[in-house]
Amino acid sequence: MYSHEDYLIQLLTEAGLVTEKDLNHAKVTKKPNETMVEGLIKSGVVNEEDVARTMAVSFGMEFVDLTGFTPSPEFKVVVPEDVARRFQAVPLGYEHGRLQVAITDPNNFETLDALPHVIGPDIDILCSTPGAVRSIITAIYGNAEEMADTFIKGVVGTTTDSDAPIIRLVHNTLTEGVKNRASDIHIEPMERELRVRYRIDGVMHDVEHHPKKLHTSIIARIKIMTGSMSIDEKRVPQDGRIQMKTLDKDIDLRVSIVPTTHGESVVMRILDKSSLRLGLSDLGFLSDDQEVFEKLITLPDGIILVTGPTGSGKTTTLYACLNYINRPDRKIITVEDPVEYELPGINQVMVKEDIGMTFAAALRAMLRQAPNIIMIGEIRDMETASIAINASLTGHLVFSTLHTNDAPSAVSRLVDIGIKPFLIASSIRAIQAQRLVRKLCGECKQDGQQSEKESRSLNLDPSTLYSATIKVPKGCPKCRHSGYRGRMSLVEIFKIDDEVRGMINEQLSGSALRKRARELGMRTMREDGIRKVLAGMTTAEEVIEATMSDAN
């Protein structure tokens, strides 16, 4: 029951709990198959709690009294039965995001070394009595006698691939998602099965189907990994985060769980910190557009807006901008909801509306910090827009996003919010609209021809095709046989010059602004896409689908 019994007896003696007389008596009365400590307990000299508390003090471990403790059977997902029985270790619950695990013998170094590996590193190990631990094991996993074969196998065997099947299943699902460059992982309960899908380069892929009976255990494991979600609550949506290291990458996952007709559905958005190193060229800018954009984002003041629908890469573009202009002599502050990535050398503020830390409140506080550059995750209302404009007019460079279909429409959107046209005209320096399209896989793309239908859809002049480098997808293991690998932006950059400012002041329509912007040389997102099709970077099909609303 206890390792290194001689050392334990010495501890009990030094604590004044056992005398020489007690030891002599125990030697005589104990049964042949009993240890000395078991004999002392049986004779009433000490009890299990005395022994456990003495060991806890000696090894600097916290003792936990489990009298009246009610274990949750859901925790069998966290500590598999064979692990619990072999190491006499039971899960108690979470505290500050760390799993509390009770063991019976702090002097058993095999147990102390093994538990962080077979359960996970974020655990705190406590000490309790053998009787209490056995009771909890029975409550969680069932009667030990009925599981005798499992128990014996756990005692005499070694930790094998059969350990922790649910833990491994969830871990493998996450790792494969990262390996396949998924932006998010969807775990969806159907009527008779559990479906797992990855979104890769914006497209959903059906990757796994599991028996429906695994659903509860998988959801419980994911909730436990967040350290903040309630396992028992299944009626309301819950949000959390998981931090993990896999494939030599530090990964954050934003977890959303929503109850559906057939059970709780999970979406985990993968935030790969390696994407923080993206430069402007990695976003898909062609050289001339990149040169224009670099000049705009290094202006001393004004507002630079990036627009587009959800999932069009706006935040990634803003982060790439901050990376480009981040220098030790500049103070940069961001306000985001939420902070998706931590940027080195940049002060980031997270919106927490439940305590009054709104975008507007954060912005007002930020301006007292004397920043040079401000990034606002999104302009959502008049108050936020007004503060952003005032900041730009007082010498700050401001980056932010709006949800609009094209660049000129951002002006109308700000007017709709309640901003006066003269303030818009005097503060906005440029507006970039963007969409994402899939890039052809560099390993397997091959020469091809543009179909007549696609050429008509893109209004391609046949003469341009003679000098074009048209490529089409083929498919290989590198791209999961899709023919595409990674995504890039299609952009249109609307520079606000004096003539356009006059048009804004005159409150001309968005269509009039767009027409004038075209006359001044603005390329539309579709035209940018055409250039990338002719350069063999993507396909006409991708561009047509992404720019259906482009008015040309």
Short mmCIF file of N, CA and C in Angstrom, two decimals, residues 86-207:
data_model
loop_
_atom_site.label_atom_id
_atom_site.label_comp_id
_atom_site.label_asym_id
_atom_site.label_seq_id
_atom_site.Cartn_x
_atom_site.Cartn_y
_atom_site.Cartn_z
N ARG A 86 -4.42 1.81 -11.37
CA ARG A 86 -3.00 1.47 -11.28
C ARG A 86 -2.26 2.40 -10.33
N PHE A 87 -2.51 3.70 -10.45
CA PHE A 87 -1.78 4.69 -9.66
C PHE A 87 -2.54 5.14 -8.42
N GLN A 88 -3.73 4.57 -8.21
CA GLN A 88 -4.56 5.00 -7.08
C GLN A 88 -4.65 6.54 -7.05
N ALA A 89 -5.12 7.07 -8.18
CA ALA A 89 -5.22 8.52 -8.37
C ALA A 89 -6.61 8.86 -8.88
N VAL A 90 -7.26 9.86 -8.27
CA VAL A 90 -8.62 10.20 -8.66
C VAL A 90 -8.75 11.71 -8.93
N PRO A 91 -9.55 12.07 -9.93
CA PRO A 91 -9.78 13.48 -10.23
C PRO A 91 -10.83 14.06 -9.28
N LEU A 92 -10.57 15.26 -8.79
CA LEU A 92 -11.50 15.89 -7.85
C LEU A 92 -12.26 17.05 -8.48
N GLY A 93 -11.65 17.75 -9.41
CA GLY A 93 -12.29 18.91 -10.01
C GLY A 93 -11.23 19.90 -10.48
N TYR A 94 -11.68 21.04 -10.96
CA TYR A 94 -10.77 22.06 -11.46
C TYR A 94 -10.71 23.26 -10.54
N GLU A 95 -9.51 23.81 -10.42
CA GLU A 95 -9.30 25.02 -9.64
C GLU A 95 -8.31 25.89 -10.40
N HIS A 96 -8.77 27.08 -10.77
CA HIS A 96 -7.93 28.00 -11.54
C HIS A 96 -7.41 27.35 -12.82
N GLY A 97 -8.28 26.54 -13.44
CA GLY A 97 -7.91 25.92 -14.71
C GLY A 97 -7.01 24.71 -14.60
N ARG A 98 -6.71 24.26 -13.39
CA ARG A 98 -5.82 23.10 -13.21
C ARG A 98 -6.60 21.97 -12.55
N LEU A 99 -6.39 20.76 -13.05
CA LEU A 99 -7.07 19.60 -12.51
C LEU A 99 -6.45 19.19 -11.17
N GLN A 100 -7.30 19.02 -10.16
CA GLN A 100 -6.85 18.56 -8.85
C GLN A 100 -6.96 17.03 -8.80
N VAL A 101 -5.84 16.37 -8.52
CA VAL A 101 -5.80 14.89 -8.50
C VAL A 101 -5.31 14.45 -7.13
N ALA A 102 -6.05 13.53 -6.50
CA ALA A 102 -5.65 13.00 -5.20
C ALA A 102 -5.00 11.64 -5.36
N ILE A 103 -3.86 11.44 -4.64
CA ILE A 103 -3.18 10.16 -4.61
C ILE A 103 -3.02 9.74 -3.15
N THR A 104 -2.52 8.52 -2.93
CA THR A 104 -2.42 8.02 -1.56
C THR A 104 -0.99 7.98 -1.04
N ASP A 105 0.00 8.03 -1.95
CA ASP A 105 1.38 7.83 -1.51
C ASP A 105 2.32 8.82 -2.19
N PRO A 106 2.62 9.97 -1.59
CA PRO A 106 3.52 10.95 -2.18
C PRO A 106 4.95 10.44 -2.36
N ASN A 107 5.28 9.31 -1.73
CA ASN A 107 6.63 8.76 -1.82
C ASN A 107 6.79 7.83 -3.02
N ASN A 108 5.70 7.66 -3.78
CA ASN A 108 5.76 6.78 -4.95
C ASN A 108 6.14 7.63 -6.17
N PHE A 109 7.43 7.64 -6.48
CA PHE A 109 7.91 8.51 -7.54
C PHE A 109 7.45 8.08 -8.92
N GLU A 110 7.16 6.80 -9.09
CA GLU A 110 6.62 6.35 -10.37
C GLU A 110 5.29 7.04 -10.65
N THR A 111 4.46 7.13 -9.62
CA THR A 111 3.16 7.80 -9.77
C THR A 111 3.34 9.28 -10.09
N LEU A 112 4.21 9.93 -9.33
CA LEU A 112 4.42 11.37 -9.52
C LEU A 112 4.96 11.68 -10.91
N ASP A 113 5.82 10.81 -11.43
CA ASP A 113 6.38 11.02 -12.76
C ASP A 113 5.38 10.71 -13.87
N ALA A 114 4.55 9.70 -13.65
CA ALA A 114 3.67 9.21 -14.72
C ALA A 114 2.43 10.08 -14.93
N LEU A 115 1.85 10.57 -13.83
CA LEU A 115 0.55 11.25 -13.96
C LEU A 115 0.56 12.44 -14.92
N PRO A 116 1.56 13.32 -14.85
CA PRO A 116 1.52 14.44 -15.82
C PRO A 116 1.58 13.99 -17.27
N HIS A 117 2.14 12.81 -17.52
CA HIS A 117 2.25 12.32 -18.90
C HIS A 117 0.96 11.66 -19.36
N VAL A 118 0.33 10.89 -18.48
CA VAL A 118 -0.86 10.14 -18.91
C VAL A 118 -2.14 10.94 -18.75
N ILE A 119 -2.13 11.97 -17.90
CA ILE A 119 -3.32 12.82 -17.73
C ILE A 119 -3.14 14.15 -18.44
N GLY A 120 -2.00 14.77 -18.24
CA GLY A 120 -1.74 16.09 -18.80
C GLY A 120 -0.92 16.89 -17.82
N PRO A 121 -0.18 17.89 -18.31
CA PRO A 121 0.74 18.62 -17.44
C PRO A 121 0.08 19.58 -16.46
N ASP A 122 -1.14 20.04 -16.79
CA ASP A 122 -1.78 21.06 -15.95
C ASP A 122 -2.57 20.41 -14.81
N ILE A 123 -1.83 19.75 -13.90
CA ILE A 123 -2.48 19.10 -12.75
C ILE A 123 -1.78 19.50 -11.46
N ASP A 124 -2.55 19.51 -10.38
CA ASP A 124 -2.02 19.67 -9.03
C ASP A 124 -2.27 18.37 -8.29
N ILE A 125 -1.22 17.78 -7.70
CA ILE A 125 -1.35 16.49 -7.03
C ILE A 125 -1.47 16.72 -5.52
N LEU A 126 -2.53 16.18 -4.94
CA LEU A 126 -2.81 16.29 -3.52
C LEU A 126 -2.71 14.91 -2.88
N CYS A 127 -2.73 14.89 -1.56
CA CYS A 127 -2.64 13.62 -0.83
C CYS A 127 -3.92 13.38 -0.05
N SER A 128 -4.41 12.14 -0.08
CA SER A 128 -5.58 11.77 0.74
C SER A 128 -5.40 10.35 1.23
N THR A 129 -6.41 9.83 1.88
CA THR A 129 -6.30 8.49 2.47
C THR A 129 -6.65 7.41 1.44
N PRO A 130 -6.06 6.22 1.58
CA PRO A 130 -6.36 5.13 0.65
C PRO A 130 -7.84 4.78 0.61
N GLY A 131 -8.48 4.80 1.78
CA GLY A 131 -9.90 4.46 1.83
C GLY A 131 -10.75 5.44 1.04
N ALA A 132 -10.45 6.72 1.19
CA ALA A 132 -11.21 7.74 0.47
C ALA A 132 -11.00 7.62 -1.03
N VAL A 133 -9.75 7.39 -1.45
CA VAL A 133 -9.45 7.27 -2.87
C VAL A 133 -10.13 6.04 -3.46
N ARG A 134 -10.12 4.92 -2.72
CA ARG A 134 -10.78 3.71 -3.22
C ARG A 134 -12.28 3.95 -3.38
N SER A 135 -12.88 4.66 -2.45
CA SER A 135 -14.32 4.94 -2.53
C SER A 135 -14.66 5.77 -3.76
N ILE A 136 -13.81 6.74 -4.05
CA ILE A 136 -14.07 7.59 -5.21
C ILE A 136 -13.87 6.80 -6.50
N ILE A 137 -12.86 5.93 -6.52
CA ILE A 137 -12.66 5.09 -7.70
C ILE A 137 -13.90 4.23 -7.95
N THR A 138 -14.45 3.67 -6.89
CA THR A 138 -15.65 2.84 -7.03
C THR A 138 -16.83 3.67 -7.51
N ALA A 139 -16.96 4.89 -6.97
CA ALA A 139 -18.08 5.75 -7.36
C ALA A 139 -18.00 6.17 -8.83
N ILE A 140 -16.77 6.39 -9.32
CA ILE A 140 -16.62 6.86 -10.70
C ILE A 140 -16.61 5.71 -11.70
N TYR A 141 -15.87 4.64 -11.38
CA TYR A 141 -15.62 3.60 -12.37
C TYR A 141 -16.36 2.29 -12.10
N GLY A 142 -16.91 2.13 -10.91
CA GLY A 142 -17.59 0.88 -10.60
C GLY A 142 -16.81 0.07 -9.58
N ASN A 143 -17.41 -1.07 -9.17
CA ASN A 143 -16.83 -1.92 -8.15
C ASN A 143 -15.54 -2.58 -8.63
N ALA A 144 -14.52 -2.52 -7.81
CA ALA A 144 -13.21 -3.05 -8.20
C ALA A 144 -13.24 -4.56 -8.42
N GLU A 145 -14.03 -5.28 -7.63
CA GLU A 145 -14.08 -6.73 -7.77
C GLU A 145 -14.69 -7.11 -9.11
N GLU A 146 -15.66 -6.32 -9.58
CA GLU A 146 -16.28 -6.62 -10.86
C GLU A 146 -15.34 -6.30 -12.01
N MET A 147 -14.33 -5.47 -11.71
CA MET A 147 -13.36 -5.08 -12.73
C MET A 147 -12.00 -5.71 -12.45
N ALA A 148 -11.98 -6.90 -11.85
CA ALA A 148 -10.72 -7.48 -11.37
C ALA A 148 -9.69 -7.63 -12.49
N ASP A 149 -10.15 -8.07 -13.66
CA ASP A 149 -9.20 -8.26 -14.76
C ASP A 149 -8.56 -6.94 -15.16
N THR A 150 -9.37 -5.89 -15.22
CA THR A 150 -8.84 -4.57 -15.57
C THR A 150 -7.85 -4.10 -14.52
N PHE A 151 -8.19 -4.35 -13.25
CA PHE A 151 -7.33 -3.90 -12.16
C PHE A 151 -5.98 -4.61 -12.20
N ILE A 152 -6.00 -5.95 -12.38
CA ILE A 152 -4.75 -6.71 -12.42
C ILE A 152 -3.90 -6.27 -13.60
N LYS A 153 -4.54 -6.09 -14.73
CA LYS A 153 -3.80 -5.65 -15.91
C LYS A 153 -3.14 -4.30 -15.66
N GLY A 154 -3.85 -3.41 -14.96
CA GLY A 154 -3.29 -2.09 -14.66
C GLY A 154 -2.12 -2.17 -13.71
N VAL A 155 -2.17 -3.13 -12.74
CA VAL A 155 -1.11 -3.22 -11.75
C VAL A 155 0.16 -3.81 -12.34
N VAL A 156 0.01 -4.89 -13.13
CA VAL A 156 1.20 -5.60 -13.58
C VAL A 156 1.67 -5.14 -14.96
N GLY A 157 0.80 -4.42 -15.65
CA GLY A 157 1.17 -4.01 -17.01
C GLY A 157 1.84 -2.67 -17.03
N THR A 158 1.94 -2.11 -18.22
CA THR A 158 2.50 -0.77 -18.39
C THR A 158 1.49 0.06 -19.16
N THR A 159 1.65 1.37 -19.13
CA THR A 159 0.76 2.26 -19.86
C THR A 159 0.93 1.99 -21.35
N THR A 160 -0.17 1.67 -22.03
CA THR A 160 -0.12 1.31 -23.45
C THR A 160 -1.03 2.23 -24.24
N ASP A 161 -1.12 1.91 -25.55
CA ASP A 161 -1.95 2.72 -26.44
C ASP A 161 -3.43 2.60 -26.11
N SER A 162 -3.82 1.65 -25.23
CA SER A 162 -5.23 1.53 -24.87
C SER A 162 -5.62 2.53 -23.80
N ASP A 163 -4.64 3.23 -23.21
CA ASP A 163 -4.93 4.22 -22.19
C ASP A 163 -5.63 5.43 -22.80
N ALA A 164 -6.55 6.00 -22.05
CA ALA A 164 -7.16 7.28 -22.36
C ALA A 164 -7.62 7.40 -23.81
N PRO A 165 -8.53 6.53 -24.25
CA PRO A 165 -8.94 6.59 -25.66
C PRO A 165 -9.61 7.91 -26.04
N ILE A 166 -10.45 8.46 -25.17
CA ILE A 166 -11.13 9.71 -25.51
C ILE A 166 -10.14 10.87 -25.54
N ILE A 167 -9.20 10.86 -24.57
CA ILE A 167 -8.18 11.91 -24.55
C ILE A 167 -7.38 11.88 -25.85
N ARG A 168 -6.99 10.67 -26.25
CA ARG A 168 -6.20 10.55 -27.48
C ARG A 168 -7.03 10.93 -28.70
N LEU A 169 -8.31 10.54 -28.69
CA LEU A 169 -9.17 10.85 -29.83
C LEU A 169 -9.29 12.36 -30.03
N VAL A 170 -9.55 13.07 -28.94
CA VAL A 170 -9.68 14.54 -29.04
C VAL A 170 -8.35 15.16 -29.43
N HIS A 171 -7.27 14.71 -28.79
CA HIS A 171 -5.95 15.26 -29.11
C HIS A 171 -5.61 15.04 -30.58
N ASN A 172 -5.88 13.84 -31.08
CA ASN A 172 -5.57 13.54 -32.48
C ASN A 172 -6.41 14.38 -33.43
N THR A 173 -7.68 14.61 -33.06
CA THR A 173 -8.55 15.43 -33.89
C THR A 173 -8.00 16.85 -34.00
N LEU A 174 -7.55 17.40 -32.87
CA LEU A 174 -6.98 18.75 -32.88
C LEU A 174 -5.67 18.79 -33.66
N THR A 175 -4.82 17.80 -33.41
CA THR A 175 -3.51 17.77 -34.08
C THR A 175 -3.67 17.65 -35.59
N GLU A 176 -4.58 16.77 -36.02
CA GLU A 176 -4.79 16.60 -37.46
C GLU A 176 -5.36 17.88 -38.08
N GLY A 177 -6.19 18.60 -37.31
CA GLY A 177 -6.70 19.87 -37.81
C GLY A 177 -5.58 20.87 -38.05
N VAL A 178 -4.66 20.94 -37.09
CA VAL A 178 -3.51 21.85 -37.25
C VAL A 178 -2.63 21.38 -38.41
N LYS A 179 -2.39 20.07 -38.48
CA LYS A 179 -1.54 19.52 -39.54
C LYS A 179 -2.10 19.82 -40.92
N ASN A 180 -3.42 19.81 -41.03
CA ASN A 180 -4.07 20.04 -42.33
C ASN A 180 -4.42 21.50 -42.57
N ARG A 181 -3.88 22.40 -41.73
CA ARG A 181 -4.06 23.85 -41.87
C ARG A 181 -5.51 24.27 -41.78
N ALA A 182 -6.31 23.56 -40.98
CA ALA A 182 -7.71 23.94 -40.82
C ALA A 182 -7.81 25.26 -40.06
N SER A 183 -8.77 26.08 -40.46
CA SER A 183 -9.01 27.32 -39.72
C SER A 183 -9.94 27.06 -38.55
N ASP A 184 -10.80 26.04 -38.67
CA ASP A 184 -11.64 25.66 -37.54
C ASP A 184 -12.05 24.20 -37.66
N ILE A 185 -12.42 23.65 -36.50
CA ILE A 185 -12.82 22.24 -36.40
C ILE A 185 -14.26 22.21 -35.91
N HIS A 186 -15.10 21.45 -36.60
CA HIS A 186 -16.51 21.35 -36.25
C HIS A 186 -16.81 19.91 -35.79
N ILE A 187 -17.35 19.78 -34.60
CA ILE A 187 -17.79 18.48 -34.08
C ILE A 187 -19.30 18.56 -33.92
N GLU A 188 -20.03 17.83 -34.77
CA GLU A 188 -21.46 18.04 -34.91
C GLU A 188 -22.24 16.75 -34.65
N PRO A 189 -23.13 16.73 -33.67
CA PRO A 189 -23.94 15.54 -33.42
C PRO A 189 -25.08 15.43 -34.43
N MET A 190 -25.14 14.30 -35.09
CA MET A 190 -26.26 13.99 -35.97
C MET A 190 -27.22 13.05 -35.23
N GLU A 191 -28.22 12.58 -35.90
CA GLU A 191 -29.20 11.73 -35.22
C GLU A 191 -28.60 10.42 -34.75
N ARG A 192 -27.72 9.82 -35.58
CA ARG A 192 -27.17 8.50 -35.25
C ARG A 192 -25.65 8.45 -35.19
N GLU A 193 -24.99 9.56 -35.43
CA GLU A 193 -23.53 9.56 -35.43
C GLU A 193 -23.01 10.93 -35.05
N LEU A 194 -21.70 10.99 -34.90
CA LEU A 194 -21.01 12.24 -34.58
C LEU A 194 -20.08 12.57 -35.74
N ARG A 195 -20.29 13.72 -36.35
CA ARG A 195 -19.53 14.11 -37.54
C ARG A 195 -18.45 15.13 -37.18
N VAL A 196 -17.25 14.94 -37.73
CA VAL A 196 -16.15 15.89 -37.55
C VAL A 196 -15.78 16.46 -38.91
N ARG A 197 -15.73 17.79 -38.98
CA ARG A 197 -15.36 18.44 -40.23
C ARG A 197 -14.29 19.51 -39.97
N TYR A 198 -13.40 19.67 -40.94
CA TYR A 198 -12.41 20.74 -40.90
C TYR A 198 -12.75 21.76 -41.98
N ARG A 199 -12.56 23.05 -41.65
CA ARG A 199 -12.63 24.07 -42.68
C ARG A 199 -11.20 24.38 -43.10
N ILE A 200 -10.88 24.06 -44.36
CA ILE A 200 -9.52 24.25 -44.89
C ILE A 200 -9.60 25.18 -46.09
N ASP A 201 -8.87 26.28 -46.03
CA ASP A 201 -8.89 27.27 -47.10
C ASP A 201 -10.32 27.71 -47.41
N GLY A 202 -11.12 27.83 -46.36
CA GLY A 202 -12.49 28.33 -46.52
C GLY A 202 -13.51 27.30 -46.92
N VAL A 203 -13.11 26.05 -47.14
CA VAL A 203 -14.01 25.00 -47.61
C VAL A 203 -14.12 23.91 -46.55
N MET A 204 -15.36 23.46 -46.29
CA MET A 204 -15.58 22.42 -45.30
C MET A 204 -15.23 21.04 -45.87
N HIS A 205 -14.54 20.23 -45.05
CA HIS A 205 -14.17 18.86 -45.44
C HIS A 205 -14.67 17.89 -44.37
N ASP A 206 -15.40 16.88 -44.81
CA ASP A 206 -15.89 15.83 -43.91
C ASP A 206 -14.74 14.87 -43.66
N VAL A 207 -14.26 14.76 -42.39
CA VAL A 207 -13.05 13.97 -42.15
C VAL A 207 -13.27 12.74 -41.28
#
